[in-house]
Amino acid sequence: AASQMVLKFAGQSAADHPATKLMNKIAKEIGEKTEGRIKVKVYPASQLGDYSLVYEEQIRGTIDMSCISVPSQFDARMELIYINGFASDYEELKTVFAEDGWMFKKMDEFNERLGVKLLGFFVEGMIGTGTTKPVNEPLNPNVNKGVLIRVPGMDVYKLAAEAMGYNSVGIPYADVYQAIQTGVVDGVNGYPVASAYTTLGDVLKYWYMTNYSVEVLNFMISEQTWKKISTEDQKIIQSILSRATIDSINKAKDLDTEQMELMRKKGIKVMTYTKEQLVPIMKAAASTWPKLEKNMTKELIDEFRKELGPK
Amino acid sequence: MIYVALIILVLCLIVGVPVPISFMASGAWLVFFGGIDGNGYAASQLLPYGYKQMDSVPLIAIALFIAAGGIMERGKIGQKLIDFVDVFVGDLKGGLGIVATISCAIVGSICGAACATLSCVGTITFPRFKAEGYPRGLAAALLANASLLGLLIPPNATLIIFAWITGQPVLACFLATVVPGFMVIVLLCLTNRWLLRDNTTVIVAEKRTTPERIALLKTRTKEAIPSLMLPFIVLGGIYGGFMTTTEASAMAVLYAIPIGMFVYKALTLKGTYQVLVESAITTGVIMVMLYSVAMLSRLYLLEDLPGVLLGLFQSVSDDPMVIMFMINIFLVIMGMLMDDISVVVLATPILMPIVLHLGFNPIHFAAIIGVNTGLGCITPPAAPVLYLSGRLGSAPINEMMKPCMWFILLCWIPVLALVVFFPKISLLLPHMILGTPW
Amino acid sequence: MPGTKEERHSPTCTNNSLPLGILTADTPKNFFDKIVINGFSVICFSATLSLTLIICAAAFFRYILNGDLNGYEEWVKIFAFWLYFPAAAIGAYNRTHVSADLVQAYVPDGRCKDFLVFLKDLITVGVCLLFTYYGYDFFMFGFMGPLGTGIALPTTNVWRISLWTGYLAVFSGLIFMTYYFSRDLFISTRTLLLGRKNR
Ligand code: NA
Ligand code: NA
């Protein structure tokens, strides 16, 4: 026990969120399988700072592990994981986010350059649009939706939202609840079902599950920490997280369905669609990809199109 | 380890080390000697963490509301509001006290802080108090108390900070102190009247006849309309869903400058420059406090200070209401030692987890913090608003103490008790307007 | 050393016991202070004005054009730091930082008080120096990037503004706060060693 390592494992999701539950499970498993050589302490709900800060601290080595959104502040190419319109159903997620897939390899490469190791993904589910008033023809990108929605401050979201026919506006994250509540904006995009329900469930009236994007958190570890762990324990950790990734993908559909059920119970009108119905929306989102070349390089976007574009 | 950090904090504060530096000193000790094994924490995490916390648009509202308050004072916007209020109640017995109190409430609906409210209303009403023969101690004490309405009537810097620290919706926090604010208005006016019961020196303005009042109302309303638009823009803009809080604060600045310059012709270019720089300094002083407390509260969290405190409280009693009572005693004592901003920045991150753990409504706690921070501004030894009022009203502290004690006893203690023990008082408006759960 | 002309009895206590927002009009006298304080004042003024205009413009665009100033908050947040920290440095110059200051109010003048004031200033400067050093690290992380090689600099998402532009505000604010607190330490050390004049 003298040589026991204590790892800080930082997350951004609320204490009762599935991601946090999984983090607790992982922490427990690592403790057991390494026979107490490594102890993992979980800090959920951005207690150690928001995701971009946690990421920064992993570079420095002051936070060891994380389960967070990956920030693109050091490398714009990392917005890759947020691009809209490349997978519209849960079956596709299994191939896209597989450990031997292109996405993992690319993200691992970008992280490694910054001194962070990618261990796996927490695929939470698909992303839709929540509003306070009905949307005009949600499946037809050529019709103006007649609502003003808040988009996250990233080009990938803004461009896609506009291509799908929404008027979009950037509102600081901390103001979103109030902005919807008082009617400054009519809704949001970029929220996965679970966080739309937990943070905005009180104010949203409609939920359009259009699957234009995927909510993915990243399991990562600081390279500085990783180097201090024995090869044997590295293998243990790696295998625990590989399984967690697969688990999360398998559960993503159920999680979304369950959260939408909760929305319905709360009186929110929930609309879901088939893969075929979503084709025009996905095409519209994909039409914005060339515009991403400016920050994310033409090389990467070309490769992305080849690997994940509509076939 | 955490106890030593707290002792360092208290000692630094007592010796007079600036509050933010005291926070840093306590944090520095933990950086070197904190942690499970006493090996400390990585220092490199501190500034980035504080920066990230401060990197927030809603906080900018504090800066701009302070600027708006400054412009309001310098641009005579506040004066027009006071003249307007005077039409209605200026000729009652103790009427000037009522005018001052209500003016504080209206000015407070634009200003986010007590001192700004005080200097805006005080500079205009103190000469009138003198002319009407008010005891100077009473006048200064009353104004000190009334200016705290700047804290209870939204917008309000301490509650923006509270919302920022706890992640609660700021609108609901704002609304939580409105009803307590109105209770304070009524109780202050009544107490003032009661304190004047045997007084013979105060000149009661001659009762106005109805035609006089109407004539006065016409001219003063006309003059006050541009001023009255300001609370309308701020509160209407926010609650009407036109603007976020930050946008409303920016709009208030943008509106007040030309009004002060061209309509009331009280503001020059140079004056605007000065007001904005002075407001910025006030803001800067607050923001460094926020930055330092953000860093410190992270370390306190890693050391599980809320857990330690809760254990301490629970060793006395398990009843949430009793613990809440102790928390209030704790807050009142903090309020005696510090100013409002220091109390809210230090107490909120430590107490919030405890309050949530005990099952209290966070918005209810916002109101409790709001009233306590108000009270803290006038309870000695550290009573910044009281001292400022004494200076503005040229009243020695000893003449102010007795009336001030009456105001605390007859207004603040009852209001605080009601707010603590009847959550519905603070939750009523948030529930009705925003649907905040009880 | 700037400010040495100040007499010990231009007491920090009157200043410090003042609440937020009330300033003594304190115009810099020596050349260095003039440049620093006036420079910072201009920065604060411009930052306030820019914040006001940009934020109003954002609200305006949303209503009138139903559109957006894309990523405006990235600029706004950086300007905000350039409002907060230069202003805090002026606050240190003016001695308007908030302190509880029970010693100043309740300890009678004399050697004991002189010592406590000296101790206060010593702690203040020591802690401030330490954090200025942390501030340097923080700034360099943004300025040289996480690898220390000047690549992969952290930036904002939309406009890709380098984040060190904001970190610099914090770092320079800390430097000048330390500087002006050192001035106070210099004065209180002198008082402690030489005693009060004219008293
Ligand atoms: Na107010
Ligand atoms: Na006090």
Coordinates of C-alpha atoms and ligand atoms in Angstrom, one line a residue, chain B residues 107-113 117 149-156, ligand 1:
Chain B
V107 CA -32.4 53.6 -7.6
G108 CA -31.6 50.1 -6.4
S109 CA -33.5 48.7 -9.3
I110 CA -30.7 49.9 -11.5
C111 CA -27.7 49.8 -9.2
G112 CA -26.4 46.5 -8.1
A113 CA -24.8 47.5 -4.9
T117 CA -27.3 53.4 -4.1
L149 CA -32.5 48.0 -0.7
G150 CA -30.0 48.3 -3.6
L151 CA -29.0 44.8 -2.5
L152 CA -32.5 43.4 -2.1
I153 CA -34.2 44.9 -5.2
P154 CA -32.7 43.4 -8.4
P155 CA -30.3 43.6 -10.1
N156 CA -27.9 42.8 -7.4
Ligands
NA1 NA -30.3 46.4 -6.9

